[in-house]
mmCIF file of C-alpha atoms in Angstrom:
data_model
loop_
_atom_site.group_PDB
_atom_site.id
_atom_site.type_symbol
_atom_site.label_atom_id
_atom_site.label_comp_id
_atom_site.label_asym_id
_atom_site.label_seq_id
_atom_site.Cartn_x
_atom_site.Cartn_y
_atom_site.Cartn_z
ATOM 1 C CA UNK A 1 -15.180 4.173 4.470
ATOM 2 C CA UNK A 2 -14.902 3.490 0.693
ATOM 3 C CA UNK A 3 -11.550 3.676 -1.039
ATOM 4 C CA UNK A 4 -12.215 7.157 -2.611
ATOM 5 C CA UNK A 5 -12.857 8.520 1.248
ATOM 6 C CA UNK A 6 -9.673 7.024 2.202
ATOM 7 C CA UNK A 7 -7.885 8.206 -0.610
ATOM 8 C CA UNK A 8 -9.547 11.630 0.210
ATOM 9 C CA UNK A 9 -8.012 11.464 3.689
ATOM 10 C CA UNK A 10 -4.852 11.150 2.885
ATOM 11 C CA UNK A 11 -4.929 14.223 0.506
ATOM 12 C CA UNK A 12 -6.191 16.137 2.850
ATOM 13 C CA UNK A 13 -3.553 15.493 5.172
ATOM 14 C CA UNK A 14 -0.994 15.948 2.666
ATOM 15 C CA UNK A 15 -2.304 19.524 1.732
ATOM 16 C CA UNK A 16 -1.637 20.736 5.174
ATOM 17 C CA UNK A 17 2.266 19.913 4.580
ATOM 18 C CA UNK A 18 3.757 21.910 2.289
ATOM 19 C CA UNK A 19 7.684 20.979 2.238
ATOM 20 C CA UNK A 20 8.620 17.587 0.739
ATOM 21 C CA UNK A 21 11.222 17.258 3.579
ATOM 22 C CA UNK A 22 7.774 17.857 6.052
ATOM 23 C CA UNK A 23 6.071 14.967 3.933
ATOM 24 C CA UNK A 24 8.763 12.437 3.705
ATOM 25 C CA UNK A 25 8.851 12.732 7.799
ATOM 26 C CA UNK A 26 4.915 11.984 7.614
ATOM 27 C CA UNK A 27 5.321 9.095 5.595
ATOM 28 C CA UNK A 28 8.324 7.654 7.550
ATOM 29 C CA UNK A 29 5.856 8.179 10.653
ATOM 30 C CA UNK A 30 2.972 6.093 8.907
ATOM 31 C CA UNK A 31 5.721 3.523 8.001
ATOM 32 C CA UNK A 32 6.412 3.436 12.113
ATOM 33 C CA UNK A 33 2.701 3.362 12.883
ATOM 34 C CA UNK A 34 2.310 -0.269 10.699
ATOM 35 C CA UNK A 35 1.690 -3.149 12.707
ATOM 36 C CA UNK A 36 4.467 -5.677 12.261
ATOM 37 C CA UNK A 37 4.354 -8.352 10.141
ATOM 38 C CA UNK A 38 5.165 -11.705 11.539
ATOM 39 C CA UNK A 39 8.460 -13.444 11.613
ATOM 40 C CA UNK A 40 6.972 -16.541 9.610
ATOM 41 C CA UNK A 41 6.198 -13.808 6.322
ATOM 42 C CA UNK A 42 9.331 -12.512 5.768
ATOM 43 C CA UNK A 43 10.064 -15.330 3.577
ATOM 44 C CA UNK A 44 11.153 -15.274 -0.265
ATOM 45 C CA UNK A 45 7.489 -15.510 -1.461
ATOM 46 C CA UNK A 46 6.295 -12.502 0.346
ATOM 47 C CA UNK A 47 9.026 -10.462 -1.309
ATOM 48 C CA UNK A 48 7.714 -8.070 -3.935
ATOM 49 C CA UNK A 49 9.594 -8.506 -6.841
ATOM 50 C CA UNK A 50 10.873 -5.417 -8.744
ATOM 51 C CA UNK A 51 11.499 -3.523 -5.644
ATOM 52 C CA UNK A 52 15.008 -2.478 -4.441
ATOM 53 C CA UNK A 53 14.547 -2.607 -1.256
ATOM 54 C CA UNK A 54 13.086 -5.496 0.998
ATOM 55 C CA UNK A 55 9.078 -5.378 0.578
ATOM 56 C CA UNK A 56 7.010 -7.994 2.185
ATOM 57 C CA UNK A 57 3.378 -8.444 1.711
ATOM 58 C CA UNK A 58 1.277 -10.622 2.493
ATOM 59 C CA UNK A 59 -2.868 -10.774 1.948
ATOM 60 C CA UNK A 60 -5.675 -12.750 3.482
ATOM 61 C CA UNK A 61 -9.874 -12.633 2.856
ATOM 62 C CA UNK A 62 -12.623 -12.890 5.667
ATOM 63 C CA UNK A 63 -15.486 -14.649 5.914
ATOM 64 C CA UNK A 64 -17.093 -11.402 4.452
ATOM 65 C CA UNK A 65 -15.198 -11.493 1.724
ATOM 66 C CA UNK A 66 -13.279 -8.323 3.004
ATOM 67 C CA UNK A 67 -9.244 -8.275 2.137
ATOM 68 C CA UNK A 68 -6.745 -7.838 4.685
ATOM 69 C CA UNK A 69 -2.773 -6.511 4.105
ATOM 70 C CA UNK A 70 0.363 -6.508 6.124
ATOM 71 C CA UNK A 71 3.749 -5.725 4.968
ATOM 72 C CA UNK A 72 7.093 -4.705 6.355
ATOM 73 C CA UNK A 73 9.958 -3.037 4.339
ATOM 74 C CA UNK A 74 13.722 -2.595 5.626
ATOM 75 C CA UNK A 75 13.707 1.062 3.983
ATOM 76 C CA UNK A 76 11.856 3.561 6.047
ATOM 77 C CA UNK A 77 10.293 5.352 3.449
ATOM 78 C CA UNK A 78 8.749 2.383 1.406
ATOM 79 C CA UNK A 79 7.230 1.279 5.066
ATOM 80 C CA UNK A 80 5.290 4.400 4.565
ATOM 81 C CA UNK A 81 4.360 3.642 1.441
ATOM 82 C CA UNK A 82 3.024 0.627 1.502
ATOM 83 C CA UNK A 83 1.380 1.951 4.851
ATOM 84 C CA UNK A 84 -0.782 4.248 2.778
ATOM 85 C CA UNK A 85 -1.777 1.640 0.004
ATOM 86 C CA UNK A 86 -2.817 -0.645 3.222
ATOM 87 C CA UNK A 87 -4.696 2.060 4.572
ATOM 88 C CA UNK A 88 -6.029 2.832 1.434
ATOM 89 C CA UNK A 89 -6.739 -1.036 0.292
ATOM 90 C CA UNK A 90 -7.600 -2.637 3.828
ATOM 91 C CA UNK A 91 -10.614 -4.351 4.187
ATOM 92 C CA UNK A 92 -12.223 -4.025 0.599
ATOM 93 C CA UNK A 93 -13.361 -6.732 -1.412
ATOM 94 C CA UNK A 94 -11.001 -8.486 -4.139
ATOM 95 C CA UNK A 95 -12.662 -6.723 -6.742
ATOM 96 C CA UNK A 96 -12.754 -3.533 -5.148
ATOM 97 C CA UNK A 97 -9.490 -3.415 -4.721
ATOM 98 C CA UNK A 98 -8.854 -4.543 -8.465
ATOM 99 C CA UNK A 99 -11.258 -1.535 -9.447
ATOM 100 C CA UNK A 100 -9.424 0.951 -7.393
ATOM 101 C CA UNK A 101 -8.012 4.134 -9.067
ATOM 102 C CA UNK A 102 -4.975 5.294 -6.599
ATOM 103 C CA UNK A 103 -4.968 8.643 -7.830
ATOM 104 C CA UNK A 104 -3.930 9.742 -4.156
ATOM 105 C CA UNK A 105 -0.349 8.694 -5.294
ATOM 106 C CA UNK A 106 -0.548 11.544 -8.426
ATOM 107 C CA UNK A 107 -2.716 13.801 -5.858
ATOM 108 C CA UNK A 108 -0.399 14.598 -3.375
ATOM 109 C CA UNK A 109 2.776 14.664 -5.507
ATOM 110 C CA UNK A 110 4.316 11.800 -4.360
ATOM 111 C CA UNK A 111 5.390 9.912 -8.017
ATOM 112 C CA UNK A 112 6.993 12.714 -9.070
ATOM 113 C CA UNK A 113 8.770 12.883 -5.762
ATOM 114 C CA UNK A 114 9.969 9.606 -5.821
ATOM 115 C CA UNK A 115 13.730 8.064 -7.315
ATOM 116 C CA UNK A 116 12.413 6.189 -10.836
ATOM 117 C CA UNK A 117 13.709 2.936 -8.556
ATOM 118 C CA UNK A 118 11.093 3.732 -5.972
ATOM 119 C CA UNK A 119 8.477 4.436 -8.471
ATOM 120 C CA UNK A 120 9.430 1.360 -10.070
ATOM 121 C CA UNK A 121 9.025 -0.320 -6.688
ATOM 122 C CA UNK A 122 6.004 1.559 -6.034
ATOM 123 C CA UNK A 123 4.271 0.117 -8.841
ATOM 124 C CA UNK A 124 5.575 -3.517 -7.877
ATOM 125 C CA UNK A 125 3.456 -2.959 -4.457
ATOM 126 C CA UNK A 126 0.036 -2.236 -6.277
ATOM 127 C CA UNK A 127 1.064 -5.012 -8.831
ATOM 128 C CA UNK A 128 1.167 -7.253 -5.984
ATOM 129 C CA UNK A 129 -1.810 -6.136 -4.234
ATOM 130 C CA UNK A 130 -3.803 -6.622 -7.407
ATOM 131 C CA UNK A 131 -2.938 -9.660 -7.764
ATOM 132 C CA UNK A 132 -3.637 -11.080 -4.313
ATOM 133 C CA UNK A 133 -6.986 -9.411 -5.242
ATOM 134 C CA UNK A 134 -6.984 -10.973 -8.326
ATOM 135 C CA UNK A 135 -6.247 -14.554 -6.875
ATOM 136 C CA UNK A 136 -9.371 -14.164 -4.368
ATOM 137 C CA UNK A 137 -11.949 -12.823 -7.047
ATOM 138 C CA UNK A 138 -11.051 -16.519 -8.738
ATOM 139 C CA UNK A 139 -11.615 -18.478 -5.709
ATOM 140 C CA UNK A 140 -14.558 -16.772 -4.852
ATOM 141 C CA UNK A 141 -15.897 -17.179 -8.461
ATOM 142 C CA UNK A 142 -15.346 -20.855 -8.248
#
């Protein structure tokens, strides 16, 4: 699936759910549905700076050039989030991912749902996405 399809997917789920309350409980449940991270990540450089709560991320690349993401948060509701941008991001190519327009996040209502220190933190997460991208696109140019 492309990253518009997946992006597509989660607005359609999110159209079925009308109350806030309703979606917050769907995120939290994406959050819970994110495979742990491991033990030897959740180290100072895998924090995401600019986020007020605990966000670790961490990227690798296949042999096909394809990204992968895992992350853990200790706030239930940034879990989600950065649940969705994996979905979302998963398994596309550095630049793909650097080419990406997340309007899913406007879509579905969730920036203006958000405190400003989650959107703040929400923006930190596709900061640091981008720039694992953008730190694979150079090695692969090389």
């Amino acid at each position: 699936m492309t990253i518009e399809d997946k992006q597509q997917q989660i607005i359609d789920e999110f159209a079925d759910i009308d109350d806030w309350m309703d979606r917050y409980s769907y995120i939290i449940d994406l959050g819970n549905a994110l495979p742990p991270i491991d033990d030897s990540l959740k180290t100072p450089e895998h924090l995401i700076e600019g986020c007020q709560s605990r966000v670790w991320l961490d990227a690798t690349i296949d042999n096909d050039g394809k990204m992968h993401f895992t992350a853990d948060s200790d706030a239930i509701i940034v879990k989600g989030i950065i649940s969705m941008l994996i979905s979302v991001l998963n398994e596309h190519t550095p630049q793909e991912v650097l080419d990406a327009d997340l309007h899913f996040i406007n879509d579905i209502g969730l920036a203006e749902n958000l405190s400003p220190t989650r959107s703040n933190g929400l923006l930190a997460m596709i900061k640091q996405m981008r720039l694992y991208a953008l730190a694979f696109n150079s090695l692969n140019k090389k």
